[in-house]
mmCIF file of C-alpha atoms and ligand atoms in Angstrom:
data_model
loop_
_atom_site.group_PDB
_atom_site.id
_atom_site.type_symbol
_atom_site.label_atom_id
_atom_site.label_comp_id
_atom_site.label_asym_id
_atom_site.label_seq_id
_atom_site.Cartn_x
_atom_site.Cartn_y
_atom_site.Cartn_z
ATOM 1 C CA UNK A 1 -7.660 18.051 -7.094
ATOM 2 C CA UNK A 2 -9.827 18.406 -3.909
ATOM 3 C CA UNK A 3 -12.607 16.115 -2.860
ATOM 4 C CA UNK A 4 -16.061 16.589 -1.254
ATOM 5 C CA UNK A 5 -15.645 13.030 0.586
ATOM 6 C CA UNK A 6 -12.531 14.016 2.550
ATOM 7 C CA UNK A 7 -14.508 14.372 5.836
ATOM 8 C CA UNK A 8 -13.272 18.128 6.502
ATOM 9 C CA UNK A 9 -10.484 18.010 4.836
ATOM 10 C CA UNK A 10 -11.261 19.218 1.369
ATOM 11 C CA UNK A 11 -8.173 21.557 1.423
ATOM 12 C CA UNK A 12 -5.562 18.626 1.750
ATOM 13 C CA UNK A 13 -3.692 17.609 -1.269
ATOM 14 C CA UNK A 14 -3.929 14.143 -1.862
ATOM 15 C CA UNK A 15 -0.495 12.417 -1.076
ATOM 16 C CA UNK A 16 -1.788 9.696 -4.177
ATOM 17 C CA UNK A 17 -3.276 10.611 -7.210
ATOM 18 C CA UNK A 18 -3.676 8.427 -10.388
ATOM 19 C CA UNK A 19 -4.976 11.206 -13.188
ATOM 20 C CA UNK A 20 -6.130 8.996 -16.275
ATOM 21 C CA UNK A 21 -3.965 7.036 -16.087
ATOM 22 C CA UNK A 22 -3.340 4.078 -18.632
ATOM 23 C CA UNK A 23 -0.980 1.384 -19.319
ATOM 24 C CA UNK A 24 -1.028 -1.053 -22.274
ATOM 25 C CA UNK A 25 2.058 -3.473 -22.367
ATOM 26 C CA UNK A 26 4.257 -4.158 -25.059
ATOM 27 C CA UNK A 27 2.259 -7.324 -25.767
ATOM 28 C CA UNK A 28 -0.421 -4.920 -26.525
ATOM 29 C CA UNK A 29 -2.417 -6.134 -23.304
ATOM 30 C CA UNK A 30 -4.585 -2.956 -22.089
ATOM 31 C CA UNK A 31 -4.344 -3.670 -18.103
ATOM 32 C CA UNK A 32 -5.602 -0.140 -17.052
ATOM 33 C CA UNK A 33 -7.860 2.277 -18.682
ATOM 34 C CA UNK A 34 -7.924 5.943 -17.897
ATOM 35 C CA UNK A 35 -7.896 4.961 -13.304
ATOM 36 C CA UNK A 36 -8.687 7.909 -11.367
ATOM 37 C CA UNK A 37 -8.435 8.096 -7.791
ATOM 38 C CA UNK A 38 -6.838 10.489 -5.098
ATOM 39 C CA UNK A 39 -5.592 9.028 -1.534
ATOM 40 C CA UNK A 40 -5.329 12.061 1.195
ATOM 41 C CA UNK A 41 -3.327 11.845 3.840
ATOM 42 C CA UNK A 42 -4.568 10.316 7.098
ATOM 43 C CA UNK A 43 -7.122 7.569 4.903
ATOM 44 C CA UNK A 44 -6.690 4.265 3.223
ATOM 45 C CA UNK A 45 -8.343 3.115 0.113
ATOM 46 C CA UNK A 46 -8.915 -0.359 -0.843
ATOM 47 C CA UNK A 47 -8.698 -1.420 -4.836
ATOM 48 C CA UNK A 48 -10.943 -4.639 -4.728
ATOM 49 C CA UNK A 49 -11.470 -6.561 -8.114
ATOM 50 C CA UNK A 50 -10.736 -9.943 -9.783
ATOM 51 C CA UNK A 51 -7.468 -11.543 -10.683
ATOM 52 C CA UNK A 52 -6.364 -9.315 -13.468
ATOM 53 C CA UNK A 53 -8.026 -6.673 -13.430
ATOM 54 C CA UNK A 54 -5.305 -4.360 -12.882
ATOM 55 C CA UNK A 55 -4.484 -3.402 -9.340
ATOM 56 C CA UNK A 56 -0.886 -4.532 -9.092
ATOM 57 C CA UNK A 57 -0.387 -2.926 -12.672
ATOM 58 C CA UNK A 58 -1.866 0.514 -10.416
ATOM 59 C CA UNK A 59 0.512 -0.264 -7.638
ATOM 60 C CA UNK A 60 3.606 -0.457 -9.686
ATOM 61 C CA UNK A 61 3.081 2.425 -11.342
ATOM 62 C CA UNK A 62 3.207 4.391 -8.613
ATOM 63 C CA UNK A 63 5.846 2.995 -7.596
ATOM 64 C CA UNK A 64 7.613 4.017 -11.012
ATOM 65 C CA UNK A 65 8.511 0.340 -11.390
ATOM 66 C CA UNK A 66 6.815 0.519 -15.056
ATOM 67 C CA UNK A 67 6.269 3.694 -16.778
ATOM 68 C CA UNK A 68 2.410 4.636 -17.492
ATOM 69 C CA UNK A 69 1.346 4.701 -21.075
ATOM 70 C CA UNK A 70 -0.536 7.666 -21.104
ATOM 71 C CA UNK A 71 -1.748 9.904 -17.595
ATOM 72 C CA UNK A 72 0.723 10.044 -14.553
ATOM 73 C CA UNK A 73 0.182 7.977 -10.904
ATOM 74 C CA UNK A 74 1.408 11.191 -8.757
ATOM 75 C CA UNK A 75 3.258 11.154 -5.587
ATOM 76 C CA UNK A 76 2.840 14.375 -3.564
ATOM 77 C CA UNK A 77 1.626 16.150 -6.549
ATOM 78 C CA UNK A 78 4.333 14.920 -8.482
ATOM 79 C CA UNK A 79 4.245 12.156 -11.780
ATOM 80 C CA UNK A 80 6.430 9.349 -10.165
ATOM 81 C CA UNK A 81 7.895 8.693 -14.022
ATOM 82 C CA UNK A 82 9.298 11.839 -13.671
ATOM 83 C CA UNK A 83 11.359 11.654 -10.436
ATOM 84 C CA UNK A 84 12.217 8.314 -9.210
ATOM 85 C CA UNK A 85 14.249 9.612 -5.981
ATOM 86 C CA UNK A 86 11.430 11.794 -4.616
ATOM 87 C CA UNK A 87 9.037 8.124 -5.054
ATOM 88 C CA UNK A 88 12.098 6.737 -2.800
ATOM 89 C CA UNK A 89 11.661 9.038 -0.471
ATOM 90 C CA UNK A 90 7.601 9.343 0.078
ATOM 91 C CA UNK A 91 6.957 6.062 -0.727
ATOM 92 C CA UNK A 92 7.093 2.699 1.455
ATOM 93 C CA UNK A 93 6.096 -0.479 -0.917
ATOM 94 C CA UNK A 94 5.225 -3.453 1.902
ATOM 95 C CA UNK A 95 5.566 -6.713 0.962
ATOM 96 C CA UNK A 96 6.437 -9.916 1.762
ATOM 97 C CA UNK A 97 9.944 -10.435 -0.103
ATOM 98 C CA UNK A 98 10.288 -7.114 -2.129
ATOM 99 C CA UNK A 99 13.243 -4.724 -0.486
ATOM 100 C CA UNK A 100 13.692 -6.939 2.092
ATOM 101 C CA UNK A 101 16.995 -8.880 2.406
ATOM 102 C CA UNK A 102 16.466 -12.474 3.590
ATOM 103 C CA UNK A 103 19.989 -13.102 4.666
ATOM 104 C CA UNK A 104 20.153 -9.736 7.199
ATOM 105 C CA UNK A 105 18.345 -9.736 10.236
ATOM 106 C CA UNK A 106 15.488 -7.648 11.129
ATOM 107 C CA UNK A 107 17.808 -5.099 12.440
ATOM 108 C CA UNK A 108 19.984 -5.309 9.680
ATOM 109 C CA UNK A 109 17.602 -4.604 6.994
ATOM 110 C CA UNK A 110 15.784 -1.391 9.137
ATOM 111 C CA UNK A 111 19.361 -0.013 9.005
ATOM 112 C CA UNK A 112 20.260 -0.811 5.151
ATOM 113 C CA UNK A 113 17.283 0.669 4.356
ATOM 114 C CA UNK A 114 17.264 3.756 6.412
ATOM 115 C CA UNK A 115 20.836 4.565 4.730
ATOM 116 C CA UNK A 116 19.153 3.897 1.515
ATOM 117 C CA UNK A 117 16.483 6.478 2.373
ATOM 118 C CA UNK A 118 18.562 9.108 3.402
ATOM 119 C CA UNK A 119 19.856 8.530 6.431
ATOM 120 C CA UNK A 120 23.577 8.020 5.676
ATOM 121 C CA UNK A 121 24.210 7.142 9.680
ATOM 122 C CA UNK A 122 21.163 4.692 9.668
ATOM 123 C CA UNK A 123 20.157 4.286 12.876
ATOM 124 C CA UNK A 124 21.205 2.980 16.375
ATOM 125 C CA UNK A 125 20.344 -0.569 17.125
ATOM 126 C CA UNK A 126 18.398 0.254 20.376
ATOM 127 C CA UNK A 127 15.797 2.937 18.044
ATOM 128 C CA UNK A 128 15.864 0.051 15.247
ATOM 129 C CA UNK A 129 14.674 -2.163 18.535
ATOM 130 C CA UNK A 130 11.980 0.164 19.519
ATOM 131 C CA UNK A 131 10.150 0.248 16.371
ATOM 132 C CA UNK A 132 10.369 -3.296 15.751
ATOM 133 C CA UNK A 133 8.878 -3.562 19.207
ATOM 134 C CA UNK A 134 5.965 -1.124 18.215
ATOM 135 C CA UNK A 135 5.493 -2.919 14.666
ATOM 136 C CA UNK A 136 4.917 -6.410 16.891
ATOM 137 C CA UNK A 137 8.366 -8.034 16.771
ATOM 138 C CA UNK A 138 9.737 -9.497 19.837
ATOM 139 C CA UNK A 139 13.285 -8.856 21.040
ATOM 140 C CA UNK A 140 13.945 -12.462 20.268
ATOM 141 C CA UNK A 141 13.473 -12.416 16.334
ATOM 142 C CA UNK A 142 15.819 -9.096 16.155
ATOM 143 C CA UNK A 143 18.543 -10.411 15.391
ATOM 144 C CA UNK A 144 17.449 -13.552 13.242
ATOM 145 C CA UNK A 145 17.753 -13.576 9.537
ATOM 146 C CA UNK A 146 14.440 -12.853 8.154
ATOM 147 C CA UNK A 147 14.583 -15.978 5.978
ATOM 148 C CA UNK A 148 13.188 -17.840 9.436
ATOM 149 C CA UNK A 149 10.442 -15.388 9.404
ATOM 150 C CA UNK A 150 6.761 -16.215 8.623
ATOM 151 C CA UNK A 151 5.138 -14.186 5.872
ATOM 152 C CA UNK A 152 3.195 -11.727 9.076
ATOM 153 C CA UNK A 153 6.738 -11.315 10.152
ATOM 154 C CA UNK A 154 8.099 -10.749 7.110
ATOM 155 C CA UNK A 155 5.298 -7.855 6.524
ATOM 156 C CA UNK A 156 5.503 -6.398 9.834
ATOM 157 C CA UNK A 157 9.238 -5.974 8.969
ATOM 158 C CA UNK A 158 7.989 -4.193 6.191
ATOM 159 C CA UNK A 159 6.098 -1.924 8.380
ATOM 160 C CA UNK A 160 8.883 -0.762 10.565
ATOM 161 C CA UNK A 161 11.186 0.134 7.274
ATOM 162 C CA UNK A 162 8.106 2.360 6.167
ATOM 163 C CA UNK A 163 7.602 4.189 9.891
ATOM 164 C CA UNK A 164 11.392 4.490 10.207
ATOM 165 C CA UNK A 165 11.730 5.920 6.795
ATOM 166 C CA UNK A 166 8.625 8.315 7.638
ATOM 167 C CA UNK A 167 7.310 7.602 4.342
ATOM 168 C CA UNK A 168 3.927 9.593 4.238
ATOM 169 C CA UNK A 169 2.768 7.096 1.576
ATOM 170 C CA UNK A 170 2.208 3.187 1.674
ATOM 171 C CA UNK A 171 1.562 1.114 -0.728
ATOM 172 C CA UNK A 172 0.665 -2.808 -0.516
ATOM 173 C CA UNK A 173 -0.288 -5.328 -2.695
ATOM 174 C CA UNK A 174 -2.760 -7.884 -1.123
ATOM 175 C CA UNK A 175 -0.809 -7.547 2.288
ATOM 176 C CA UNK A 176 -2.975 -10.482 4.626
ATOM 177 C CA UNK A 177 -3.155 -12.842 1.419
ATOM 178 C CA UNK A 178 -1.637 -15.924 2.783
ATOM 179 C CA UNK A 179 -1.737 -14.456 6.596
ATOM 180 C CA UNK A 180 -3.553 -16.029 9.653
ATOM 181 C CA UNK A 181 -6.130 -14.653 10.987
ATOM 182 C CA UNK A 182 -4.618 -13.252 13.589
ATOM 183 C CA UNK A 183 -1.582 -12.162 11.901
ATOM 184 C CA UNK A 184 -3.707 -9.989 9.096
ATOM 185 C CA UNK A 185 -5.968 -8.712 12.077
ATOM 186 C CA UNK A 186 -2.978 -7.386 13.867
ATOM 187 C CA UNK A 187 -1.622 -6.261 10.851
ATOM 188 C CA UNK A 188 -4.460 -4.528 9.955
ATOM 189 C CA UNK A 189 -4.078 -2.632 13.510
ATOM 190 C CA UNK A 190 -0.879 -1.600 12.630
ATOM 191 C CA UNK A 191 -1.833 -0.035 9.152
ATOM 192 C CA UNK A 192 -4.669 1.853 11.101
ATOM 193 C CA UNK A 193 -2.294 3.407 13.498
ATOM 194 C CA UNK A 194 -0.056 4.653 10.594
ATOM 195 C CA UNK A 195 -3.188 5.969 9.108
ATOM 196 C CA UNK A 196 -4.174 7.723 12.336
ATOM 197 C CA UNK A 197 -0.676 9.162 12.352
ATOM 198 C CA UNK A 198 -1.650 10.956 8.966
ATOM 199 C CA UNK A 199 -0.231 8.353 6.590
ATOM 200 C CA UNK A 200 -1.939 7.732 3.173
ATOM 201 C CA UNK A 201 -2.252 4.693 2.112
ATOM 202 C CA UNK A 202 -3.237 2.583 -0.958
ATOM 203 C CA UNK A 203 -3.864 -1.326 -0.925
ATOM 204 C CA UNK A 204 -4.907 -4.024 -3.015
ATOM 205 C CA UNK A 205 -6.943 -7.005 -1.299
ATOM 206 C CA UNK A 206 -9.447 -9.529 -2.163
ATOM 207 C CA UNK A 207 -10.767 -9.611 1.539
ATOM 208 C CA UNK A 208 -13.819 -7.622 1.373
ATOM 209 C CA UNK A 209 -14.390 -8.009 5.656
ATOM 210 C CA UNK A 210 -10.810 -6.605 5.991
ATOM 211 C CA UNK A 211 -11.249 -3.621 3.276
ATOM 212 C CA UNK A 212 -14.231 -2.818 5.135
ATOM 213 C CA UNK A 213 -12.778 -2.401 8.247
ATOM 214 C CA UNK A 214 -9.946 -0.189 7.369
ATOM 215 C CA UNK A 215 -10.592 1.477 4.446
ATOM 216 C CA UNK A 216 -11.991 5.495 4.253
ATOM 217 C CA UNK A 217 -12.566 4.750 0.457
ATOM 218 C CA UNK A 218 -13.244 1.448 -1.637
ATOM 219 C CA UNK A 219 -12.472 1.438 -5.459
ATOM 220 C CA UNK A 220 -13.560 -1.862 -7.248
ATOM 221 C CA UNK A 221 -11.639 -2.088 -10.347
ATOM 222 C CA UNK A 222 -12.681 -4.278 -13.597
ATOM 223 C CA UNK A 223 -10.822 -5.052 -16.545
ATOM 224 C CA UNK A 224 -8.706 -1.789 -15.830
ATOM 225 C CA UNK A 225 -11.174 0.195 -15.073
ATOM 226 C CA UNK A 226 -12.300 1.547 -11.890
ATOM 227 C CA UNK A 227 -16.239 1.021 -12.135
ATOM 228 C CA UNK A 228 -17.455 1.677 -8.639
ATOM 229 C CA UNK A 229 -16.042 3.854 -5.148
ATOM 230 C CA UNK A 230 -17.227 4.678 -2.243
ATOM 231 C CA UNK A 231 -16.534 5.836 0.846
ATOM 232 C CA UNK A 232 -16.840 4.640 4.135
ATOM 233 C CA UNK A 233 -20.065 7.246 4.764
ATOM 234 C CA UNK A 234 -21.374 5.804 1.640
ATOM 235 C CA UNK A 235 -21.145 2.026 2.100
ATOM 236 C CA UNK A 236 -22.850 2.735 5.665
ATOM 237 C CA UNK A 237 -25.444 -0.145 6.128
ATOM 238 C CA UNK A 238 -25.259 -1.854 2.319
ATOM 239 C CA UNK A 239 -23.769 -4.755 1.959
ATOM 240 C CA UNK A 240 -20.198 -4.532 -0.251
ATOM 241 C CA UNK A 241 -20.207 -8.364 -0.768
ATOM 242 C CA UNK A 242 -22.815 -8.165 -2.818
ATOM 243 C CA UNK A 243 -22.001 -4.431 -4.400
ATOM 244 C CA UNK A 244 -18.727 -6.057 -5.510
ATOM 245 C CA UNK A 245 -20.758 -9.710 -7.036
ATOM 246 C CA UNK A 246 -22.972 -7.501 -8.747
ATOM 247 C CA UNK A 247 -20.463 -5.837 -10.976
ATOM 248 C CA UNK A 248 -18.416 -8.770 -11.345
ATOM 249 C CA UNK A 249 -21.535 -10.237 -12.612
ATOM 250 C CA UNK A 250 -22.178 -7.250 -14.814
ATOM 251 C CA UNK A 251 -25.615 -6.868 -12.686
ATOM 252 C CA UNK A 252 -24.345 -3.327 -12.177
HETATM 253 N N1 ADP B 1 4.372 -7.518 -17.394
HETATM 254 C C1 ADP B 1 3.223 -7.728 -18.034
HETATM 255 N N2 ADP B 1 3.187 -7.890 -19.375
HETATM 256 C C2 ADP B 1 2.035 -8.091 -20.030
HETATM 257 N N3 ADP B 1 0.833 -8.133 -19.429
HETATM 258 C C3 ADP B 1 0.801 -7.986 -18.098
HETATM 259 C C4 ADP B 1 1.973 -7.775 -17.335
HETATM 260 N N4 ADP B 1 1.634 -7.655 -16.022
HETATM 261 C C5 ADP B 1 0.303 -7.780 -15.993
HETATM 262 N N5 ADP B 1 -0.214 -7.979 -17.220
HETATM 263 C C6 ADP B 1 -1.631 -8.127 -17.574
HETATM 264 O O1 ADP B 1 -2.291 -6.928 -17.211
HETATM 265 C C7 ADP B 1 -3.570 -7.219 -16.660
HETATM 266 C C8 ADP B 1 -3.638 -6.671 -15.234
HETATM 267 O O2 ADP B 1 -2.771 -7.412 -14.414
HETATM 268 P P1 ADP B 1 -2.506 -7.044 -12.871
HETATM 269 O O3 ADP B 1 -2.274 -5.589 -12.747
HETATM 270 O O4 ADP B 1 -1.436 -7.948 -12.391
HETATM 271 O O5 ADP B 1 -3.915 -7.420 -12.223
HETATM 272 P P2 ADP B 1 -4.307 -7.717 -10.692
HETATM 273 O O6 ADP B 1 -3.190 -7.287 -9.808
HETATM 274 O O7 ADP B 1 -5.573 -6.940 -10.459
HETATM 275 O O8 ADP B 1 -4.549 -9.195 -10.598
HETATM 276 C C9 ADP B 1 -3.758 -8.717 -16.785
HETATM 277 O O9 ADP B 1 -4.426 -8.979 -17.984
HETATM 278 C C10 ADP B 1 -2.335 -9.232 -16.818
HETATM 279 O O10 ADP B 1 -2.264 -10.450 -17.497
HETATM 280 MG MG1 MG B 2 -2.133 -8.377 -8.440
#
């Protein structure tokens, strides 16, 4: 599918691409209903929307960590249901304690998971050292098990797993809940520089300033379905804070 919005680059393929898709669990709970959205590479988009209304369910479906029940969340053009090593590949999922092992140092878990990705050497300690260096991790916390970390550290750890994998697609769920504001501003830095580098990524948050700030395209999603998005361009002098109140209210 190509999109008008893409700023110039109409041609590009998005890297994400939920295509109606729908999941109803075996409770018979309907958490998503027919979602549609594309993420290109080199832009972020931002799934805002109340507790519940489906974003992680979006999330872990491209992820292939729960199979869709009808439509397909595609990876590079490709249904992630249908091949679970190519998701291992494109994908990085960043969070806090998922993938990451808390009794391996940061170092540690770069390498495990660059043999994991591929990489059957893994890497050498001094390029696991650079990128932790570049993701905001001093030399001193290299070597400590990431069970002393704080939750930014913990994410920023995340970070350097998904630049030394290469993954062109990231994927996090609510990443600067529970961070400082510092930590989720220079977190949100870091996410913009693997966007610059042609990355596409896909978040959930509930923090409206920081969705603003970094993402291309905003999707608010209710009750599993996505009922408003915009880009960037469009959102250009109206206030989202009150777009977003507005449909949680059922005002729009
Ligand atoms: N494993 C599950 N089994 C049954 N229902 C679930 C499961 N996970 C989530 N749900 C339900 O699906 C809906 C969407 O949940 P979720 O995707 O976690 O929303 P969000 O991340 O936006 O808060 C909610 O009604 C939730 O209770
Ligand atoms: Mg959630």
């Amino acid at each position: 599918m190509e999109s008008d919005k893409n700023n110039g680059m109409s041609r590009t393929a998005p890297m994400l691409e939920a295509v109606n898709l729908t999941k109803r669990y075996d409770d018979g709970v309907l958490a998503l209903d027919d979602l549609n959205l594309s993420v290109f590479p080199g832009r972020a988009y931002a799934m805002l929307g109340a507790n519940g209304a489906g974003k992680t369910t979006t999330i872990n479906l491209f992820l292939n960590f729960i199979d869709p029940t009808e439509g397909e969340a595609r990876v590079a053009g490709v249904a992630s249901h249908r091949d679970p090593l190519l998701i291992r590949e494109k994908v990085s999922y960043v969070s806090e304690n998922v993938m990451l092992y808390m009794n391996f140092s940061a170092v540690q878990n770069l390498d495990f998971f660059a043999r994991l990705s591929g990489r059957s050497k893994g890497f050498r300690r001094d390029e696991c050292r650079d990128v932790l260096r570049r993701v905001g991790l001093e030399d001193d916390c290299h070597d400590r098990k990431l069970k002393t970390f704080s939750k930014g550290m913990r994410q920023k750890c995340g970070i350097a797993i998904a630049v030394i994998k290469g993954a062109p697609a990231i994927l996090l769920d609510e990443p600067t809940s529970g961070l400082d504001p510092k930590a989720a501003f220079e977190f949100m830095n870091l996410l913009d520089s693997l966007r610059a580098e042609g990355r596409a990524i896909l978040m959930s948050t509930h923090d409206i300033f920081r969705a603003r700030e970094i993402a291309d395209d905003i999707g608010i999603v209710k009750e599993g379905r996505l009922v408003m998005q915009r880009s960037r361009e469009e959102l250009e002098g109206e206030d989202l804070e009150k777009i977003y109140l507005d449909y949680m209210s059922g005002l729009s």
